[in-house]
Every structure is written in C-alpha cells, then in structure tokens.
Amino acid sequence: MAVLVYHFFIKAVGILLFAVEIGWFVFLPFWNEAKEWWKRRETIGRSRRSLLPVGFFVATLVLALVPWRAHVSAPAVMKAERHLELYAASPARIERILMVEGRQVAEGESLALLSSPDLEYRLAQVERRILVLEYELASFSFDASFRERSQALREELETAIAERVSLQRELARLSVTAPMAGRVVDMIPDLQIGQWISPRERLAQLAGTGALAVEAFVAESDVGRLRIGNEGRFVADDPGRPDLPCRIATIDSGAIRSLTEPVLASVAGGPIQVRAKDKSLVPDQALYQIRCVGTIPAQATQLRGMAVLKAEPESIAGFILRSAAAALLRESGM
C-alpha cells in the first residue's frame, strides 16, 4: 500500500504510511514481546534454554553496534596519471607503423606515418591555381584587361597561398608523434599498412611513467567516511596482478552527472549500473569520484578493479540508519 501511494499519489503520504505500517506491524509487536519478557525475566533467567537466545541476541547486538567497518570498497580504474590517446588528425591511410606495444618512446618520436590522397589532391589543385595566378599577375603589364583585374588577382592569390599553407599543415599533422615520453599501450589489434582509419578511431594510448592514478566511484552513503590522505589499495580484476598501494588525493564535493570511465559501466560489463542519456552514461545511483595516487608498476596499462580505501569505522546499525535517513531526505525532495 505504501509503495502504491508513494509512486502513484503523494510521495510524502507514501513515506508517512510506510513509517506507520513499519511501526505498527513490526516494531510494536517486538516492543510488546520485549515488555512481556521483562515481566517474566526471573522465570526466564532460571531456565537454561534461555541462555542460547539471549547469547545470540547479545552477539547480534554487539555485531550491529560495534564500529568495525573500517574500509570502503568502490569500483575503480587504474591508469597512468599522465596518459594520452593517439588519434589521426583526419581520415588517412597508414603508410608505416613505427610504434610497438609496450615500448618506451621519447617525446617527439614518430609513431606512425599516414597519408591522405584527398589532401594531397587538394594541395596539387591549389599549387596549380597559384601558378596560374602568378602567371596572370606577371602578364598584366602586357594586357589592359589583366591590369584592370590586378587587385582581384592579388587577393585571390593570397587566398590560395593561405589555403596551401593550411593543407600543408594538415598533411604534416598526419604523422603521429609522441607528445610526451611514455610507453605505448592498448594499440589497435591487427593494425596494418594500407589500412584506412578515422579521426574518431583511437590508434593507441601513451602512458606516462612515474605515478599512477586510481579513479574510484564511491556511493553517497560511504563518501562521508573518507578523508584526503587515507591509505588504500587497488585490486585488479585480473587475479594475476598484485595489489597496488595508493592514497586518496582528491574527493569530489558533488555527485557525478555522467560516468567518465565507460569501462566501469554495466553496458561494458562493468559493475556500475547506468542508463544512456544524450550520448552520456548516467549512473542509477549517486556516486562521488575519488582520485588516488601511487607508484606505477612496470608495463602498466588501464586496468579495471576495486579500490579498497581506509575509512572512519562504522557499525552496521549506523550504516543502516544513515542510509535510511539519506534515502528519506532524497526521496522527500528536502
């Protein structure tokens, strides 16, 4: 009844009805039973059969009230703190492949040579037009009609020269070079000479050396227990990888609006449930992005896993009450 009222009528009334039903049908019978036990406490205390349920009740109470949850686990991605994705500047054909998966490269080193017949054809056309215009300007002193058009010819020549410079720059940008020193990772499988590639198609990634970054996405109920500087570790999904130590560097003050790491999305087999909206991946629950830093291992690349972070201890009862209060505030629109 409370769920139907909440979804189809007034939310506040649904929440109130839920509280009344839980109080009347759940807590009140427990309270009445507890009062009856208290009245018969002497008789119950003399019975050996009471030791087991009382001991179980005390153990459950201790387990629920003692703050023993001192860690927070969250879906995470480990990657180089400095990493770049390599793309072609425009649609092009591969002429030479100079990069090798896992190889260390220097800044400015050539990684792939590309060509674009379309750009080369357009450049040849512009070169011919420039030659024609230069010939016409050189001949205007011999022909009266050319002298009348000299200003227009000069402007057309300047435009053609500017277009030639632009096309030359585009052709020069086709050569993929390393913008920083790092290691080549995640190359396109079966990359071949003569293959056509799109500017939206990633050729490879360049992972910088030195530090790693762990991007973790923590639930709203846990983010308040984390502090900058807390230690933690990254546990990769790959069981052959060792755990990597890290510490919290930044904690976002607001929940993310879209997931920035698609590899963690449910549509990619990840643990975070999302829904597609305007080409973005929107999480189904409030998540806060946590950034951790550490030391990068050899042959590092992007890895999916879990971040296990040290947090302020919390009891199970405290977690349940805080989650319930947060849900109540969120759903009531306060």
mmCIF file of C-alpha atoms in Angstrom:
data_model
loop_
_atom_site.group_PDB
_atom_site.id
_atom_site.type_symbol
_atom_site.label_atom_id
_atom_site.label_comp_id
_atom_site.label_asym_id
_atom_site.label_seq_id
_atom_site.Cartn_x
_atom_site.Cartn_y
_atom_site.Cartn_z
ATOM 1 C CA MET A 1 0.000 0.000 0.000
ATOM 2 C CA ALA A 2 2.765 2.441 0.943
ATOM 3 C CA VAL A 3 4.640 1.723 -2.305
ATOM 4 C CA LEU A 4 1.493 2.285 -4.400
ATOM 5 C CA VAL A 5 0.709 5.555 -2.620
ATOM 6 C CA TYR A 6 4.337 6.689 -2.992
ATOM 7 C CA HIS A 7 4.526 6.032 -6.752
ATOM 8 C CA PHE A 8 1.005 6.948 -7.876
ATOM 9 C CA PHE A 9 -0.184 9.580 -5.395
ATOM 10 C CA ILE A 10 1.682 11.833 -2.935
ATOM 11 C CA LYS A 11 5.246 10.846 -2.017
ATOM 12 C CA ALA A 12 5.120 12.390 1.450
ATOM 13 C CA VAL A 13 1.916 10.465 2.268
ATOM 14 C CA GLY A 14 3.506 7.246 0.991
ATOM 15 C CA ILE A 15 6.549 7.747 3.245
ATOM 16 C CA LEU A 16 4.321 8.519 6.241
ATOM 17 C CA LEU A 17 2.160 5.456 5.557
ATOM 18 C CA PHE A 18 5.295 3.303 5.286
ATOM 19 C CA ALA A 19 6.550 4.591 8.656
ATOM 20 C CA VAL A 20 3.178 3.920 10.300
ATOM 21 C CA GLU A 21 2.964 0.391 8.892
ATOM 22 C CA ILE A 22 6.527 -0.487 9.941
ATOM 23 C CA GLY A 23 5.893 0.923 13.408
ATOM 24 C CA TRP A 24 2.512 -0.771 13.873
ATOM 25 C CA PHE A 25 3.184 -4.157 12.284
ATOM 26 C CA VAL A 26 6.910 -4.615 13.035
ATOM 27 C CA PHE A 27 8.244 -2.530 15.929
ATOM 28 C CA LEU A 28 5.098 -2.584 18.103
ATOM 29 C CA PRO A 29 4.897 -6.419 18.250
ATOM 30 C CA PHE A 30 8.607 -6.526 19.113
ATOM 31 C CA TRP A 31 8.089 -3.932 21.822
ATOM 32 C CA ASN A 32 5.143 -5.792 23.315
ATOM 33 C CA GLU A 33 7.118 -9.040 23.257
ATOM 34 C CA ALA A 34 10.103 -7.353 24.943
ATOM 35 C CA LYS A 35 7.841 -5.982 27.714
ATOM 36 C CA GLU A 36 6.401 -9.454 28.312
ATOM 37 C CA TRP A 37 9.898 -10.920 28.534
ATOM 38 C CA TRP A 38 10.848 -8.220 31.031
ATOM 39 C CA LYS A 39 7.876 -9.139 33.213
ATOM 40 C CA ARG A 40 8.963 -12.781 33.192
ATOM 41 C CA ARG A 41 12.689 -12.086 33.453
ATOM 42 C CA GLU A 42 13.143 -14.028 36.684
ATOM 43 C CA THR A 43 11.493 -17.156 35.301
ATOM 44 C CA ILE A 44 13.333 -16.883 32.001
ATOM 45 C CA GLY A 45 16.659 -16.262 33.773
ATOM 46 C CA ARG A 46 16.363 -19.537 35.696
ATOM 47 C CA SER A 47 15.826 -21.522 32.501
ATOM 48 C CA ARG A 48 18.870 -22.935 30.739
ATOM 49 C CA ARG A 49 17.045 -22.806 27.421
ATOM 50 C CA SER A 50 17.132 -19.008 27.615
ATOM 51 C CA LEU A 51 20.931 -18.879 27.524
ATOM 52 C CA LEU A 52 21.193 -19.627 23.796
ATOM 53 C CA PRO A 53 18.689 -16.991 22.501
ATOM 54 C CA VAL A 54 19.985 -14.392 24.979
ATOM 55 C CA GLY A 55 23.563 -15.077 23.936
ATOM 56 C CA PHE A 56 22.576 -14.872 20.274
ATOM 57 C CA PHE A 57 20.744 -11.590 20.905
ATOM 58 C CA VAL A 58 23.739 -10.082 22.721
ATOM 59 C CA ALA A 59 26.161 -11.215 19.993
ATOM 60 C CA THR A 60 23.909 -9.761 17.279
ATOM 61 C CA LEU A 61 23.593 -6.510 19.204
ATOM 62 C CA VAL A 62 27.373 -6.231 19.612
ATOM 63 C CA LEU A 63 27.923 -7.028 15.928
ATOM 64 C CA ALA A 64 25.405 -4.363 14.925
ATOM 65 C CA LEU A 65 26.588 -1.607 17.259
ATOM 66 C CA VAL A 66 30.380 -2.005 17.342
ATOM 67 C CA PRO A 67 32.040 0.135 14.594
ATOM 68 C CA TRP A 68 34.164 -2.472 12.808
ATOM 69 C CA ARG A 69 33.660 -1.476 9.154
ATOM 70 C CA ALA A 70 36.931 0.460 8.640
ATOM 71 C CA HIS A 71 37.211 0.193 4.844
ATOM 72 C CA VAL A 72 35.214 1.265 1.797
ATOM 73 C CA SER A 73 35.257 -0.700 -1.454
ATOM 74 C CA ALA A 74 34.373 1.018 -4.726
ATOM 75 C CA PRO A 75 34.612 0.258 -8.486
ATOM 76 C CA ALA A 76 37.773 1.810 -9.877
ATOM 77 C CA VAL A 77 40.077 2.125 -12.878
ATOM 78 C CA MET A 78 43.861 2.242 -12.604
ATOM 79 C CA LYS A 79 45.752 4.124 -15.295
ATOM 80 C CA ALA A 80 48.845 6.250 -15.665
ATOM 81 C CA GLU A 81 48.432 9.657 -14.038
ATOM 82 C CA ARG A 82 49.600 11.192 -17.320
ATOM 83 C CA HIS A 83 48.165 9.363 -20.287
ATOM 84 C CA LEU A 84 47.144 10.444 -23.763
ATOM 85 C CA GLU A 85 45.113 8.827 -26.502
ATOM 86 C CA LEU A 86 46.560 8.928 -30.010
ATOM 87 C CA TYR A 87 44.305 9.717 -32.981
ATOM 88 C CA ALA A 88 44.761 10.648 -36.612
ATOM 89 C CA ALA A 89 44.115 14.330 -37.364
ATOM 90 C CA SER A 90 41.819 13.433 -40.295
ATOM 91 C CA PRO A 91 40.777 10.362 -42.302
ATOM 92 C CA ALA A 92 44.038 8.834 -43.513
ATOM 93 C CA ARG A 93 45.800 5.720 -44.753
ATOM 94 C CA ILE A 94 48.611 4.065 -42.798
ATOM 95 C CA GLU A 95 51.941 4.108 -44.632
ATOM 96 C CA ARG A 96 54.314 2.991 -41.849
ATOM 97 C CA ILE A 97 53.859 1.716 -38.285
ATOM 98 C CA LEU A 98 56.776 2.661 -36.038
ATOM 99 C CA MET A 99 55.259 2.060 -32.589
ATOM 100 C CA VAL A 100 55.323 -1.259 -30.758
ATOM 101 C CA GLU A 101 53.041 -2.332 -27.901
ATOM 102 C CA GLY A 102 54.767 -1.821 -24.549
ATOM 103 C CA ARG A 103 57.800 0.012 -25.981
ATOM 104 C CA GLN A 104 59.129 3.133 -24.280
ATOM 105 C CA VAL A 105 59.249 6.180 -26.585
ATOM 106 C CA ALA A 106 60.769 9.654 -26.267
ATOM 107 C CA GLU A 107 58.923 12.949 -26.621
ATOM 108 C CA GLY A 108 58.604 13.927 -30.290
ATOM 109 C CA GLU A 109 59.396 10.421 -31.568
ATOM 110 C CA SER A 110 57.490 9.400 -34.706
ATOM 111 C CA LEU A 111 54.969 6.619 -34.054
ATOM 112 C CA ALA A 112 53.158 6.261 -37.386
ATOM 113 C CA LEU A 113 53.305 7.797 -40.874
ATOM 114 C CA LEU A 114 49.946 8.462 -42.518
ATOM 115 C CA SER A 115 48.851 9.786 -45.876
ATOM 116 C CA SER A 116 45.699 11.349 -47.259
ATOM 117 C CA PRO A 117 45.166 11.198 -51.050
ATOM 118 C CA ASP A 118 42.308 13.688 -50.710
ATOM 119 C CA LEU A 119 44.528 16.302 -49.023
ATOM 120 C CA GLU A 120 47.343 15.636 -51.499
ATOM 121 C CA TYR A 121 44.937 16.099 -54.450
ATOM 122 C CA ARG A 122 43.572 19.346 -52.987
ATOM 123 C CA LEU A 123 47.134 20.603 -52.403
ATOM 124 C CA ALA A 124 48.062 19.810 -56.019
ATOM 125 C CA GLN A 125 44.995 21.717 -57.233
ATOM 126 C CA VAL A 126 45.910 24.738 -55.111
ATOM 127 C CA GLU A 127 49.513 24.632 -56.372
ATOM 128 C CA ARG A 128 48.291 24.729 -59.986
ATOM 129 C CA ARG A 129 45.926 27.623 -59.233
ATOM 130 C CA ILE A 130 48.764 29.579 -57.623
ATOM 131 C CA LEU A 131 50.939 29.069 -60.726
ATOM 132 C CA VAL A 132 48.130 30.330 -62.964
ATOM 133 C CA LEU A 133 47.501 33.366 -60.792
ATOM 134 C CA GLU A 134 51.201 34.223 -60.601
ATOM 135 C CA TYR A 135 51.423 33.981 -64.418
ATOM 136 C CA GLU A 136 48.404 36.274 -64.835
ATOM 137 C CA LEU A 137 49.846 38.849 -62.426
ATOM 138 C CA ALA A 138 53.201 38.759 -64.228
ATOM 139 C CA SER A 139 51.423 39.382 -67.534
ATOM 140 C CA PHE A 140 49.081 42.190 -66.538
ATOM 141 C CA SER A 141 51.544 44.877 -67.796
ATOM 142 C CA PHE A 142 51.148 43.485 -71.331
ATOM 143 C CA ASP A 143 47.385 43.261 -71.392
ATOM 144 C CA ALA A 144 44.957 46.055 -70.419
ATOM 145 C CA SER A 145 42.271 43.578 -69.222
ATOM 146 C CA PHE A 146 44.759 41.993 -66.828
ATOM 147 C CA ARG A 147 45.688 45.419 -65.414
ATOM 148 C CA GLU A 148 42.026 46.049 -64.558
ATOM 149 C CA ARG A 149 41.854 42.742 -62.660
ATOM 150 C CA SER A 150 45.200 43.046 -60.869
ATOM 151 C CA GLN A 151 43.743 43.820 -57.408
ATOM 152 C CA ALA A 152 41.272 40.936 -57.579
ATOM 153 C CA LEU A 153 44.057 38.604 -58.764
ATOM 154 C CA ARG A 154 46.291 39.575 -55.846
ATOM 155 C CA GLU A 155 43.501 38.882 -53.349
ATOM 156 C CA GLU A 156 42.758 35.522 -54.999
ATOM 157 C CA LEU A 157 46.471 34.648 -54.912
ATOM 158 C CA GLU A 158 46.695 35.494 -51.192
ATOM 159 C CA THR A 159 43.699 33.265 -50.506
ATOM 160 C CA ALA A 160 45.218 30.400 -52.497
ATOM 161 C CA ILE A 161 48.565 30.741 -50.674
ATOM 162 C CA ALA A 162 46.784 30.682 -47.303
ATOM 163 C CA GLU A 163 44.889 27.548 -48.370
ATOM 164 C CA ARG A 164 48.171 25.913 -49.436
ATOM 165 C CA VAL A 165 49.711 26.643 -46.015
ATOM 166 C CA SER A 166 46.638 25.195 -44.299
ATOM 167 C CA LEU A 167 46.741 22.000 -46.388
ATOM 168 C CA GLN A 168 50.483 21.601 -45.772
ATOM 169 C CA ARG A 169 49.897 21.884 -42.046
ATOM 170 C CA GLU A 170 47.116 19.280 -42.212
ATOM 171 C CA LEU A 171 49.428 16.915 -44.083
ATOM 172 C CA ALA A 172 52.194 17.500 -41.546
ATOM 173 C CA ARG A 173 49.785 16.685 -38.710
ATOM 174 C CA LEU A 174 49.070 13.287 -40.231
ATOM 175 C CA SER A 175 52.359 11.980 -38.875
ATOM 176 C CA VAL A 176 51.590 10.685 -35.374
ATOM 177 C CA THR A 177 54.333 11.666 -32.906
ATOM 178 C CA ALA A 178 54.661 11.172 -29.163
ATOM 179 C CA PRO A 179 53.607 14.387 -27.358
ATOM 180 C CA MET A 180 55.440 13.188 -24.244
ATOM 181 C CA ALA A 181 57.772 10.438 -23.111
ATOM 182 C CA GLY A 182 55.957 7.269 -22.147
ATOM 183 C CA ARG A 183 55.027 3.716 -23.015
ATOM 184 C CA VAL A 184 52.796 2.676 -25.924
ATOM 185 C CA VAL A 185 49.803 0.673 -24.665
ATOM 186 C CA ASP A 186 46.420 -0.540 -25.954
ATOM 187 C CA MET A 187 47.280 -0.444 -29.659
ATOM 188 C CA ILE A 188 44.554 -1.328 -32.156
ATOM 189 C CA PRO A 189 44.750 -5.096 -32.747
ATOM 190 C CA ASP A 190 45.961 -6.116 -36.221
ATOM 191 C CA LEU A 191 46.958 -2.591 -37.256
ATOM 192 C CA GLN A 192 48.255 -2.913 -40.848
ATOM 193 C CA ILE A 193 49.943 -0.819 -43.525
ATOM 194 C CA GLY A 194 47.407 0.421 -46.093
ATOM 195 C CA GLN A 195 44.570 0.409 -43.576
ATOM 196 C CA TRP A 196 42.228 3.403 -43.562
ATOM 197 C CA ILE A 197 41.498 4.949 -40.166
ATOM 198 C CA SER A 198 39.016 7.531 -38.900
ATOM 199 C CA PRO A 199 39.928 10.527 -36.717
ATOM 200 C CA ARG A 200 37.447 9.077 -34.171
ATOM 201 C CA GLU A 201 39.347 5.771 -34.058
ATOM 202 C CA ARG A 202 41.962 5.581 -31.307
ATOM 203 C CA LEU A 203 45.276 4.193 -32.558
ATOM 204 C CA ALA A 204 46.858 3.600 -29.131
ATOM 205 C CA GLN A 205 47.438 5.157 -25.730
ATOM 206 C CA LEU A 206 50.621 6.691 -24.401
ATOM 207 C CA ALA A 207 51.104 6.059 -20.680
ATOM 208 C CA GLY A 208 53.498 8.345 -18.857
ATOM 209 C CA THR A 209 55.990 6.913 -16.403
ATOM 210 C CA GLY A 210 56.217 7.676 -12.706
ATOM 211 C CA ALA A 211 52.818 7.800 -10.998
ATOM 212 C CA LEU A 212 49.517 6.027 -11.353
ATOM 213 C CA ALA A 213 46.028 7.385 -10.852
ATOM 214 C CA VAL A 214 43.163 5.334 -9.495
ATOM 215 C CA GLU A 215 39.752 6.770 -10.325
ATOM 216 C CA ALA A 216 37.210 5.302 -7.896
ATOM 217 C CA PHE A 217 33.456 5.927 -7.730
ATOM 218 C CA VAL A 218 32.132 5.770 -4.167
ATOM 219 C CA ALA A 219 28.483 5.537 -3.132
ATOM 220 C CA GLU A 220 26.913 8.531 -1.412
ATOM 221 C CA SER A 221 26.460 6.507 1.795
ATOM 222 C CA ASP A 222 30.237 5.944 2.115
ATOM 223 C CA VAL A 223 31.884 9.117 0.830
ATOM 224 C CA GLY A 224 31.485 10.941 4.172
ATOM 225 C CA ARG A 225 33.768 8.404 5.863
ATOM 226 C CA LEU A 226 36.729 9.081 3.570
ATOM 227 C CA ARG A 227 39.449 11.685 4.092
ATOM 228 C CA ILE A 228 42.185 13.018 1.815
ATOM 229 C CA GLY A 229 45.427 11.221 2.597
ATOM 230 C CA ASN A 230 43.785 7.941 3.640
ATOM 231 C CA GLU A 231 45.715 4.879 2.503
ATOM 232 C CA GLY A 232 44.249 2.202 0.285
ATOM 233 C CA ARG A 233 44.991 -0.309 -2.419
ATOM 234 C CA PHE A 234 43.811 -1.114 -5.920
ATOM 235 C CA VAL A 235 42.731 -4.707 -6.540
ATOM 236 C CA ALA A 236 42.633 -5.508 -10.256
ATOM 237 C CA ASP A 237 40.009 -7.814 -11.756
ATOM 238 C CA ASP A 238 42.919 -9.747 -13.249
ATOM 239 C CA PRO A 239 43.890 -12.205 -10.470
ATOM 240 C CA GLY A 240 47.456 -12.353 -11.789
ATOM 241 C CA ARG A 241 48.082 -8.694 -10.927
ATOM 242 C CA PRO A 242 49.371 -7.784 -7.441
ATOM 243 C CA ASP A 243 47.522 -5.261 -5.288
ATOM 244 C CA LEU A 244 48.836 -1.719 -5.803
ATOM 245 C CA PRO A 245 49.094 0.674 -2.813
ATOM 246 C CA CYS A 246 47.710 4.192 -3.199
ATOM 247 C CA ARG A 247 46.357 7.093 -1.154
ATOM 248 C CA ILE A 248 43.419 9.460 -1.612
ATOM 249 C CA ALA A 249 44.410 12.717 -3.343
ATOM 250 C CA THR A 250 41.044 14.357 -4.100
ATOM 251 C CA ILE A 251 37.381 13.819 -3.207
ATOM 252 C CA ASP A 252 34.713 15.471 -5.352
ATOM 253 C CA SER A 253 32.281 17.666 -3.448
ATOM 254 C CA GLY A 254 29.323 16.723 -5.653
ATOM 255 C CA ALA A 255 27.955 13.588 -7.260
ATOM 256 C CA ILE A 256 28.930 12.933 -10.859
ATOM 257 C CA ARG A 257 26.352 13.593 -13.567
ATOM 258 C CA SER A 258 27.814 11.098 -16.028
ATOM 259 C CA LEU A 259 30.323 8.292 -15.793
ATOM 260 C CA THR A 260 33.740 9.370 -17.122
ATOM 261 C CA GLU A 261 35.140 5.820 -17.250
ATOM 262 C CA PRO A 262 32.979 3.789 -19.690
ATOM 263 C CA VAL A 263 34.920 0.613 -18.877
ATOM 264 C CA LEU A 264 33.132 0.550 -15.482
ATOM 265 C CA ALA A 265 29.639 0.886 -16.983
ATOM 266 C CA SER A 266 27.242 -2.061 -16.940
ATOM 267 C CA VAL A 267 26.872 -1.798 -20.730
ATOM 268 C CA ALA A 268 30.587 -2.653 -20.987
ATOM 269 C CA GLY A 269 30.424 -5.455 -18.439
ATOM 270 C CA GLY A 270 31.368 -3.203 -15.519
ATOM 271 C CA PRO A 271 29.867 -3.080 -12.016
ATOM 272 C CA ILE A 272 28.178 0.362 -12.211
ATOM 273 C CA GLN A 273 24.582 0.328 -13.395
ATOM 274 C CA VAL A 274 23.998 3.149 -15.902
ATOM 275 C CA ARG A 275 21.456 4.356 -18.417
ATOM 276 C CA ALA A 276 22.245 6.075 -21.713
ATOM 277 C CA LYS A 277 21.110 9.699 -21.965
ATOM 278 C CA ASP A 278 22.184 12.172 -24.677
ATOM 279 C CA LYS A 279 25.275 10.067 -25.512
ATOM 280 C CA SER A 280 26.268 10.068 -21.808
ATOM 281 C CA LEU A 281 26.275 7.251 -19.259
ATOM 282 C CA VAL A 282 24.219 8.346 -16.250
ATOM 283 C CA PRO A 283 24.628 6.233 -13.065
ATOM 284 C CA ASP A 284 21.467 4.860 -11.459
ATOM 285 C CA GLN A 285 22.703 5.949 -8.011
ATOM 286 C CA ALA A 286 24.579 8.948 -6.615
ATOM 287 C CA LEU A 287 28.336 8.368 -6.978
ATOM 288 C CA TYR A 288 31.288 10.542 -5.958
ATOM 289 C CA GLN A 289 34.592 10.423 -7.843
ATOM 290 C CA ILE A 290 37.659 9.764 -5.700
ATOM 291 C CA ARG A 291 41.152 10.153 -7.146
ATOM 292 C CA CYS A 292 44.032 8.218 -5.632
ATOM 293 C CA VAL A 293 47.741 8.342 -6.497
ATOM 294 C CA GLY A 294 50.567 5.862 -6.038
ATOM 295 C CA THR A 295 53.580 4.351 -7.798
ATOM 296 C CA ILE A 296 53.096 2.920 -11.262
ATOM 297 C CA PRO A 297 54.367 -0.639 -11.915
ATOM 298 C CA ALA A 298 56.289 -1.755 -14.976
ATOM 299 C CA GLN A 299 54.193 -2.495 -18.080
ATOM 300 C CA ALA A 300 51.241 -0.613 -16.606
ATOM 301 C CA THR A 301 48.118 -0.060 -18.661
ATOM 302 C CA GLN A 302 44.482 0.689 -17.943
ATOM 303 C CA LEU A 303 43.024 -1.863 -15.524
ATOM 304 C CA ARG A 304 39.548 -2.322 -14.090
ATOM 305 C CA GLY A 305 39.116 -3.406 -10.494
ATOM 306 C CA MET A 306 38.165 -2.264 -6.994
ATOM 307 C CA ALA A 307 39.652 0.379 -4.722
ATOM 308 C CA VAL A 308 39.751 -0.658 -1.069
ATOM 309 C CA LEU A 309 40.192 2.547 0.957
ATOM 310 C CA LYS A 310 40.718 3.132 4.674
ATOM 311 C CA ALA A 311 37.737 4.920 6.195
ATOM 312 C CA GLU A 312 36.335 6.000 9.534
ATOM 313 C CA PRO A 313 34.961 2.928 11.383
ATOM 314 C CA GLU A 314 31.211 2.485 11.258
ATOM 315 C CA SER A 315 28.765 -0.001 12.723
ATOM 316 C CA ILE A 316 26.190 -1.885 10.691
ATOM 317 C CA ALA A 317 23.393 -0.184 12.619
ATOM 318 C CA GLY A 318 24.892 3.243 11.922
ATOM 319 C CA PHE A 319 25.213 2.423 8.232
ATOM 320 C CA ILE A 320 21.563 1.308 8.017
ATOM 321 C CA LEU A 321 20.264 4.372 9.884
ATOM 322 C CA ARG A 322 22.374 6.794 7.845
ATOM 323 C CA SER A 323 21.378 5.177 4.540
ATOM 324 C CA ALA A 324 17.718 5.250 5.537
ATOM 325 C CA ALA A 325 17.937 8.922 6.562
ATOM 326 C CA ALA A 326 19.707 9.841 3.303
ATOM 327 C CA ALA A 327 17.087 7.978 1.251
ATOM 328 C CA LEU A 328 14.291 9.644 3.207
ATOM 329 C CA LEU A 329 15.717 13.130 2.610
ATOM 330 C CA ARG A 330 16.443 12.423 -1.050
ATOM 331 C CA GLU A 331 13.052 10.954 -1.882
ATOM 332 C CA SER A 332 11.123 13.565 0.055
ATOM 333 C CA GLY A 333 12.761 16.306 -2.026
ATOM 334 C CA MET A 334 14.090 18.198 1.011
#
